[in-house]
Tab-separated table of C-alpha atoms in Angstrom:
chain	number	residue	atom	x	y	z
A	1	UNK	CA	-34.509	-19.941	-6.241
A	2	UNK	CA	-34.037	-17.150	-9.046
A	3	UNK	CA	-30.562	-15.774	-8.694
A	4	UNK	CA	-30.719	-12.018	-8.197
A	5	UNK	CA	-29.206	-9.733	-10.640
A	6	UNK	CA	-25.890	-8.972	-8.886
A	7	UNK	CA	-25.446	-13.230	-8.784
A	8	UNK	CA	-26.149	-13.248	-12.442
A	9	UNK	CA	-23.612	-10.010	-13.298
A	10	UNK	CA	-20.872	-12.237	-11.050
A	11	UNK	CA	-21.168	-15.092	-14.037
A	12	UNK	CA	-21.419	-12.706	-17.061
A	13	UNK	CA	-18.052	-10.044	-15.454
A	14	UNK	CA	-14.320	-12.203	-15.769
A	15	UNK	CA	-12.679	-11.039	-12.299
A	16	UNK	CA	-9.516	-9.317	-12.656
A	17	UNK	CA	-6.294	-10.941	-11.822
A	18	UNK	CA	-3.056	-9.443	-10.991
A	19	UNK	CA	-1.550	-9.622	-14.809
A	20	UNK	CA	-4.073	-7.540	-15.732
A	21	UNK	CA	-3.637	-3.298	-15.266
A	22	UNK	CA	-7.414	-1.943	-14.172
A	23	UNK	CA	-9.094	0.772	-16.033
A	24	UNK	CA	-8.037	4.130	-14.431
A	25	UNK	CA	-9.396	6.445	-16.850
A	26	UNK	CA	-13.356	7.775	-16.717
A	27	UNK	CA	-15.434	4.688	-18.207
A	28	UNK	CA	-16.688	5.226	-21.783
A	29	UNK	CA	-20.975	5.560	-21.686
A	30	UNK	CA	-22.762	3.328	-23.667
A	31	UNK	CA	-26.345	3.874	-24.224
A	32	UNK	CA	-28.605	1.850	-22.585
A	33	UNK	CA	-30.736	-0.877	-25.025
A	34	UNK	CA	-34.204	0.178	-24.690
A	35	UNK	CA	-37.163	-2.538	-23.210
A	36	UNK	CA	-38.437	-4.295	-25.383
A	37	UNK	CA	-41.712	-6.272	-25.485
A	38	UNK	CA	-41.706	-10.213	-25.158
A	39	UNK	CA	-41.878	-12.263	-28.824
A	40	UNK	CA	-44.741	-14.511	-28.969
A	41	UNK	CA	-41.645	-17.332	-28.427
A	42	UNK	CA	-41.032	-15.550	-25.412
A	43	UNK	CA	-44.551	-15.010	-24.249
A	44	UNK	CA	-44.854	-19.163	-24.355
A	45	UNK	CA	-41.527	-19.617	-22.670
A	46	UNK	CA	-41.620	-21.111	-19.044
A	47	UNK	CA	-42.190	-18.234	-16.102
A	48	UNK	CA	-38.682	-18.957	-14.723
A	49	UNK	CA	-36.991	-18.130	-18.108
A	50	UNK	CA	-38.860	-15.332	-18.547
A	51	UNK	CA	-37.883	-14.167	-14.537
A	52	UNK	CA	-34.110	-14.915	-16.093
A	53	UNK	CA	-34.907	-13.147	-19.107
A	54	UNK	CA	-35.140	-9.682	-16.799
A	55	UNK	CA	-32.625	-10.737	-15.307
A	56	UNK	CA	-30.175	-9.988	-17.822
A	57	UNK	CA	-29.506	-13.753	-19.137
A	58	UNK	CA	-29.906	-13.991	-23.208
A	59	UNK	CA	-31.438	-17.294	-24.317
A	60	UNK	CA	-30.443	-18.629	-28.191
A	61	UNK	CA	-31.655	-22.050	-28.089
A	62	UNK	CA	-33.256	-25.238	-26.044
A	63	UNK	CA	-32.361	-29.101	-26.258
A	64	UNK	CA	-33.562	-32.141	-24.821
A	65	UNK	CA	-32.060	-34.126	-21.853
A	66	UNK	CA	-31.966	-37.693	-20.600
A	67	UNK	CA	-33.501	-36.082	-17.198
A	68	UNK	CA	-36.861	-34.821	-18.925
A	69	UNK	CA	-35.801	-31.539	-18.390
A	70	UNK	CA	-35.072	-28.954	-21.150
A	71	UNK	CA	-31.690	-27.394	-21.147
A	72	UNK	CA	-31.702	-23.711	-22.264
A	73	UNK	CA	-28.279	-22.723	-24.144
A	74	UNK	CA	-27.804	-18.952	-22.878
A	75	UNK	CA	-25.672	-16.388	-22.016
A	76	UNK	CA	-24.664	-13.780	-19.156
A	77	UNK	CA	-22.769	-11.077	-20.675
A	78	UNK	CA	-20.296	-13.534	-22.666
A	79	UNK	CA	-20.258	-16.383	-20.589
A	80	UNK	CA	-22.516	-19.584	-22.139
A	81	UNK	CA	-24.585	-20.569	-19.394
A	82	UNK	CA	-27.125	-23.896	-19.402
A	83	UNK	CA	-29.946	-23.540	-17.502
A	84	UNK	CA	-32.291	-26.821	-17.040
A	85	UNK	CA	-36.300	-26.275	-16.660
A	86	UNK	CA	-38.476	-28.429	-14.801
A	87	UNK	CA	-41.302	-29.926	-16.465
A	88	UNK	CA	-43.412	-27.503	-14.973
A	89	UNK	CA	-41.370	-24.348	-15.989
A	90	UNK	CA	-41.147	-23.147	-12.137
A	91	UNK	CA	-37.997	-24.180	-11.277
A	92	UNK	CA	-34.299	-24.444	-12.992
A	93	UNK	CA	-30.854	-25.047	-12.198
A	94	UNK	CA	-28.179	-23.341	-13.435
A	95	UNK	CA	-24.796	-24.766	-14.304
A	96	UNK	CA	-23.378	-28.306	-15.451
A	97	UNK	CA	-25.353	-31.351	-15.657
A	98	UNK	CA	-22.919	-34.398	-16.003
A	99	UNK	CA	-23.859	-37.927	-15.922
A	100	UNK	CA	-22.388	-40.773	-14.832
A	101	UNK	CA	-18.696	-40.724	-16.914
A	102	UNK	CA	-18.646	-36.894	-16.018
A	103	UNK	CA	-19.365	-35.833	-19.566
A	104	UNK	CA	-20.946	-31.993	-19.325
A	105	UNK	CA	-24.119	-33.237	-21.186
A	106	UNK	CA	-24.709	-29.558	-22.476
A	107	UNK	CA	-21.532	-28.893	-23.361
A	108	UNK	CA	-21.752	-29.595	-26.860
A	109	UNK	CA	-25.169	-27.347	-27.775
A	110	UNK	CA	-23.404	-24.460	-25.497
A	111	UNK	CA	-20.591	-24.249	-27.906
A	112	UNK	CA	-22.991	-24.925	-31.059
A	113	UNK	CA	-26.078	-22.321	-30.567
A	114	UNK	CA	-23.932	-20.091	-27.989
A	115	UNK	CA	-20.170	-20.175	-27.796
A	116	UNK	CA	-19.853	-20.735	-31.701
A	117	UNK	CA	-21.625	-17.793	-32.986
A	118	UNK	CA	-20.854	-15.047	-29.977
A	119	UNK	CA	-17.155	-16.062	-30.730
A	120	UNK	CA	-17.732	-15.517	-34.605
A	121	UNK	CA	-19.306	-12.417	-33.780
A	122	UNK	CA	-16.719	-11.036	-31.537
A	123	UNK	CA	-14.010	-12.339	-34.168
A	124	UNK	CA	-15.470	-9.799	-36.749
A	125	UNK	CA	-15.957	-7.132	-34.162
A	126	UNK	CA	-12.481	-7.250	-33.609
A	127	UNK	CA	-10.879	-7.676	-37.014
A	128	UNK	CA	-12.978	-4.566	-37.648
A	129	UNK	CA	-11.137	-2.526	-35.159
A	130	UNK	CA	-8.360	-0.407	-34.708
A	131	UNK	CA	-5.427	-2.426	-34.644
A	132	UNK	CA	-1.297	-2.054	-35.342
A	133	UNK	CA	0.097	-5.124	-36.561
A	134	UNK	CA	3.153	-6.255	-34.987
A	135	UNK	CA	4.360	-9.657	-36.604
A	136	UNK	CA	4.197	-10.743	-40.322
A	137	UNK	CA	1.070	-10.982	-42.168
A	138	UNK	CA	0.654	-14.179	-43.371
A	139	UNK	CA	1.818	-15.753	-40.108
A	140	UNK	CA	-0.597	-18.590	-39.339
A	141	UNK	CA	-2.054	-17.337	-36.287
A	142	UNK	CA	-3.505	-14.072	-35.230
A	143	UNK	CA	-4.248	-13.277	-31.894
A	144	UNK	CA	-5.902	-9.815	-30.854
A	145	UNK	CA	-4.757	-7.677	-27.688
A	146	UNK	CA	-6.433	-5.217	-26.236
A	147	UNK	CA	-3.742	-3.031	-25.095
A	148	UNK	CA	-2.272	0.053	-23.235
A	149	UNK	CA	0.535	2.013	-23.752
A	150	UNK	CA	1.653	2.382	-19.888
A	151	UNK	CA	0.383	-1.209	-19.375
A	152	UNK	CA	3.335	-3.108	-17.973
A	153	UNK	CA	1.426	-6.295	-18.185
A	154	UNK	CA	0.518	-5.677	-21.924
A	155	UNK	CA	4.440	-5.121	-22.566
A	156	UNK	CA	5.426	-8.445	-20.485
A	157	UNK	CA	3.021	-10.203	-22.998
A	158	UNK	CA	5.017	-8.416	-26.119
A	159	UNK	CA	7.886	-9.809	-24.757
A	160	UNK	CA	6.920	-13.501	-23.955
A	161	UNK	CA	5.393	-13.740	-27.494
A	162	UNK	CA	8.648	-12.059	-29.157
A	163	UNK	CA	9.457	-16.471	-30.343
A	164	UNK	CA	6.679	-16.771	-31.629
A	165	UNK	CA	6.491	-13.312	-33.434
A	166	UNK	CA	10.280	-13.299	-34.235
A	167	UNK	CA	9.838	-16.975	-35.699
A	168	UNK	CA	6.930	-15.430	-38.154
A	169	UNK	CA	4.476	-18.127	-36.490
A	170	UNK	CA	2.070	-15.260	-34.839
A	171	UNK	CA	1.065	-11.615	-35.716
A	172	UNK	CA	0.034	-10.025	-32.644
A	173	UNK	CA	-2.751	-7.029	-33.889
A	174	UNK	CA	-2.716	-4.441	-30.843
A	175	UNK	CA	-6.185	-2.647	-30.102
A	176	UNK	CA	-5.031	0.395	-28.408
A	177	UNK	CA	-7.110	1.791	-25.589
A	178	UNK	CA	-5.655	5.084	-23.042
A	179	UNK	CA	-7.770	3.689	-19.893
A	180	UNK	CA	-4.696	3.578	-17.502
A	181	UNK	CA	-2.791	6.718	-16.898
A	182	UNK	CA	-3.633	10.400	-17.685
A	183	UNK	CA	-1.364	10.449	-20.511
A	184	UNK	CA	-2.182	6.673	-22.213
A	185	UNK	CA	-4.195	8.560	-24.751
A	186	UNK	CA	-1.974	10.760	-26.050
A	187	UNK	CA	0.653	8.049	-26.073
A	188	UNK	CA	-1.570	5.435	-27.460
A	189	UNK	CA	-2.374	8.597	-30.345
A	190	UNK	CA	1.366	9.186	-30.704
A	191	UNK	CA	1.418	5.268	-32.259
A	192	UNK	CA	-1.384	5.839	-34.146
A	193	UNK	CA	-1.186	8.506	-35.479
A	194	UNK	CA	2.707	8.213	-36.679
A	195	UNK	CA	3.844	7.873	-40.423
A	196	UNK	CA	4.468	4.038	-39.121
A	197	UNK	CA	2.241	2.671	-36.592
A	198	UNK	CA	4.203	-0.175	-36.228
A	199	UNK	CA	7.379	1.120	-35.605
A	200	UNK	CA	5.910	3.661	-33.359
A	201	UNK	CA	4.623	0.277	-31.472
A	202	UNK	CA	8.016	-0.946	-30.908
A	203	UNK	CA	9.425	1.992	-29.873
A	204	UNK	CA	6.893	2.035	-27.072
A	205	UNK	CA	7.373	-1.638	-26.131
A	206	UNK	CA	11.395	-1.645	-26.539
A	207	UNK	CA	11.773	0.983	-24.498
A	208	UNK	CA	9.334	0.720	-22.509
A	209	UNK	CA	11.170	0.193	-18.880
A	210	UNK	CA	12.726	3.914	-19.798
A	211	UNK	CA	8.826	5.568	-20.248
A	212	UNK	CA	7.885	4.315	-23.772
A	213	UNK	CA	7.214	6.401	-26.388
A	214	UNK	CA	6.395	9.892	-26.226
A	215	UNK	CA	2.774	11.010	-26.022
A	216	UNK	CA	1.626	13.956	-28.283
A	217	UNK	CA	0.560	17.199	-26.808
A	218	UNK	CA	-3.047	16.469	-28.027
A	219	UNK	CA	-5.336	13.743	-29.343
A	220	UNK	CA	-6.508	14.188	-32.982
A	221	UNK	CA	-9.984	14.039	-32.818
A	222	UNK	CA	-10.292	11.116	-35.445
A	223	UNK	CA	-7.558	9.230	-33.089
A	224	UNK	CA	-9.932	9.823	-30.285
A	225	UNK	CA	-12.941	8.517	-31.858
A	226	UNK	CA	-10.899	5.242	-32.403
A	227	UNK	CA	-9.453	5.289	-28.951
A	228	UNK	CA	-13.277	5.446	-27.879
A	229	UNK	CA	-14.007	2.883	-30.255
A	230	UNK	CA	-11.683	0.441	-29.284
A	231	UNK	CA	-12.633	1.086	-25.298
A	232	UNK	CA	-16.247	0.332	-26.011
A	233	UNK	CA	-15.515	-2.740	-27.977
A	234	UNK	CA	-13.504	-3.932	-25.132
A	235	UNK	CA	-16.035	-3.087	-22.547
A	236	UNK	CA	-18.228	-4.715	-24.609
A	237	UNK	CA	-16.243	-7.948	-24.649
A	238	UNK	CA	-16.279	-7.939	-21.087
A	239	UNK	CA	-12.466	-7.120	-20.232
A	240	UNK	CA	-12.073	-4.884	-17.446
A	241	UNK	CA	-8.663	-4.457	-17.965
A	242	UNK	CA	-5.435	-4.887	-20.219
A	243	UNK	CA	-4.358	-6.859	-21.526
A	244	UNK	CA	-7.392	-8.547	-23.064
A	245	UNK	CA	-7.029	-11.367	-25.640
A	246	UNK	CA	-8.629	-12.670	-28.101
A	247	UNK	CA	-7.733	-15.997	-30.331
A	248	UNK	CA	-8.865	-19.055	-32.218
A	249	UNK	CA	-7.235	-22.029	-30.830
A	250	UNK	CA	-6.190	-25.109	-32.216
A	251	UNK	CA	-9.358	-26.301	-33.127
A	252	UNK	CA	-10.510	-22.926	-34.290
A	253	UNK	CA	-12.787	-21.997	-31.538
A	254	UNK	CA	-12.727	-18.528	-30.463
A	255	UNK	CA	-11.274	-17.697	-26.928
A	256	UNK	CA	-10.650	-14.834	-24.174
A	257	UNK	CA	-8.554	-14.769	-21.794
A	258	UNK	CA	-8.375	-11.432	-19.371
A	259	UNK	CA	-4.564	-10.292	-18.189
A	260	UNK	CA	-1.328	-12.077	-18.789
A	261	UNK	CA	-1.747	-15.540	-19.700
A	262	UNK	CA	0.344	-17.730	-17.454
A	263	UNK	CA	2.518	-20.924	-17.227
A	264	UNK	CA	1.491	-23.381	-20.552
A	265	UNK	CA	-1.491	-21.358	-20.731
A	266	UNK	CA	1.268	-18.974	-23.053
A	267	UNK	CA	1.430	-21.630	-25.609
A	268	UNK	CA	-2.176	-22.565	-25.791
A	269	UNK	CA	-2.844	-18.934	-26.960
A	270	UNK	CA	0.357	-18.490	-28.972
A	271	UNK	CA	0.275	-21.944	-30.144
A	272	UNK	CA	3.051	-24.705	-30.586
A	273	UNK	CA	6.460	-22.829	-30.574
């Protein structure tokens, strides 16, 4: 059976956890992609890919299995998804196929025609952003963090990293969003827009059990476009709340990971210590 749409959203949305602060502010609008018609690929594609298709799943490649089915490498939102097709094209499963060691038998196409190039693509988007370094620049890893000035959970992950940042082994590059209080904006502006970002940064984050740093009256209009920028991006990335990370791990391979990372999962994003 074809998973309805609200199944399908359920796979492509990451659930918020408690290290994460929720979105407060009115949601940013993005337009709506228009319809479009079916490619002649499409057109010949099997009727329950096409039903997944409208669905909202994206499809970016196909590969052969032991089974005689064909695997589909997809993706809801920005989580890889396999989907296996029945030699008839009516029916599919969605999820893991493993065989008899437990090896994920798609695992390796998922990460080469999806995961691979939608984490290279979200790498760019956010090197591309608005950002305030915090860390030295030629440390050997950089990890992106979608952040909020009143986030508490944003601040507890500026102070867990300080080793790492302190030891000149990771530059943290902040993407400021104002989604979680009435006045994150205008503090998130007052950083910006300061003769030195990233002093303006730690000011907020070293004192910020005593209120942080202090907002500005008003957002600049060019520090609100950047604000909205940096909200859509992360929308677009799928976090629904801060902080929201982004880094290559040890291998290189772009990864997410939505609110405060916990236990060893702290060194697998900040790498060895």
């Amino acid at each position: 059976m074809i998973r309805p749409r609200s199944m399908l959203f359920l796979l492509a949305t990451a659930a918020l956890v408690p290290a994460a602060c929720a979105r407060d502010a009115e949601p940013a609008k993005a337009q709506a992609p228009a319809a479009s018609a079916a490619t002649p690929g499409q057109a010949n594609e099997p009727e329950v890919i096409r039903t997944l298709r409208t669905q909202g799943v994206e499809f970016m490649g196909t590969f052969e299995t032991p089974l005689g089915l064909t695997g589909y490498a997809g993706a809801a939102g920005q989580q890889p998804l396999a989907v296996y097709v029945s030699k008839d094209g009516q029916y599919a499963v969605v999820g893991t196929l493993v065989n008899a060691k437990g090896e994920d038998i798609g695992a390796g196409k998922l990460k080469e025609l999806v995961s691979g190039p939608m984490g290279a693509q979200a790498w760019s988007k956010v090197e591309a952003s608005h950002w305030v370094a915090d860390g030295k620049a030629d440390a050997p890893r950089v990890i992106y963090a979608f952040s909020d000035p009143n986030c508490p959970y944003c601040n507890h992950f500026w102070e867990a990293a300080r080793p790492w940042v302190e030891a000149g082994k990771v530059q943290i590059r902040e993407i400021l969003v104002g989604v979680i209080r009435q006045d994150s904006a205008n503090k998130a502006a007052a950083i910006l827009a300061a003769a030195s970002p990233e002093q303006a940064l730690l000011e907020n984050e070293r004192n910020f059990a005593k209120g942080g740093i202090k907002p500005l009256a008003s957002v600049p209009a060019e520090v609100q476009a950047q604000l909205r920028a940096n909200e859509m991006l992360m929308m677009e990335l799928g976090f629904q709340g801060t902080p929201g990370i982004v880094f290559k791990d040890a291998d290189g391979t772009v990864q997410m990971r939505s609110g405060l990372p916990q236990g060893a999962d702290l060194q697998t994003v900040l790498g060895p210590r």
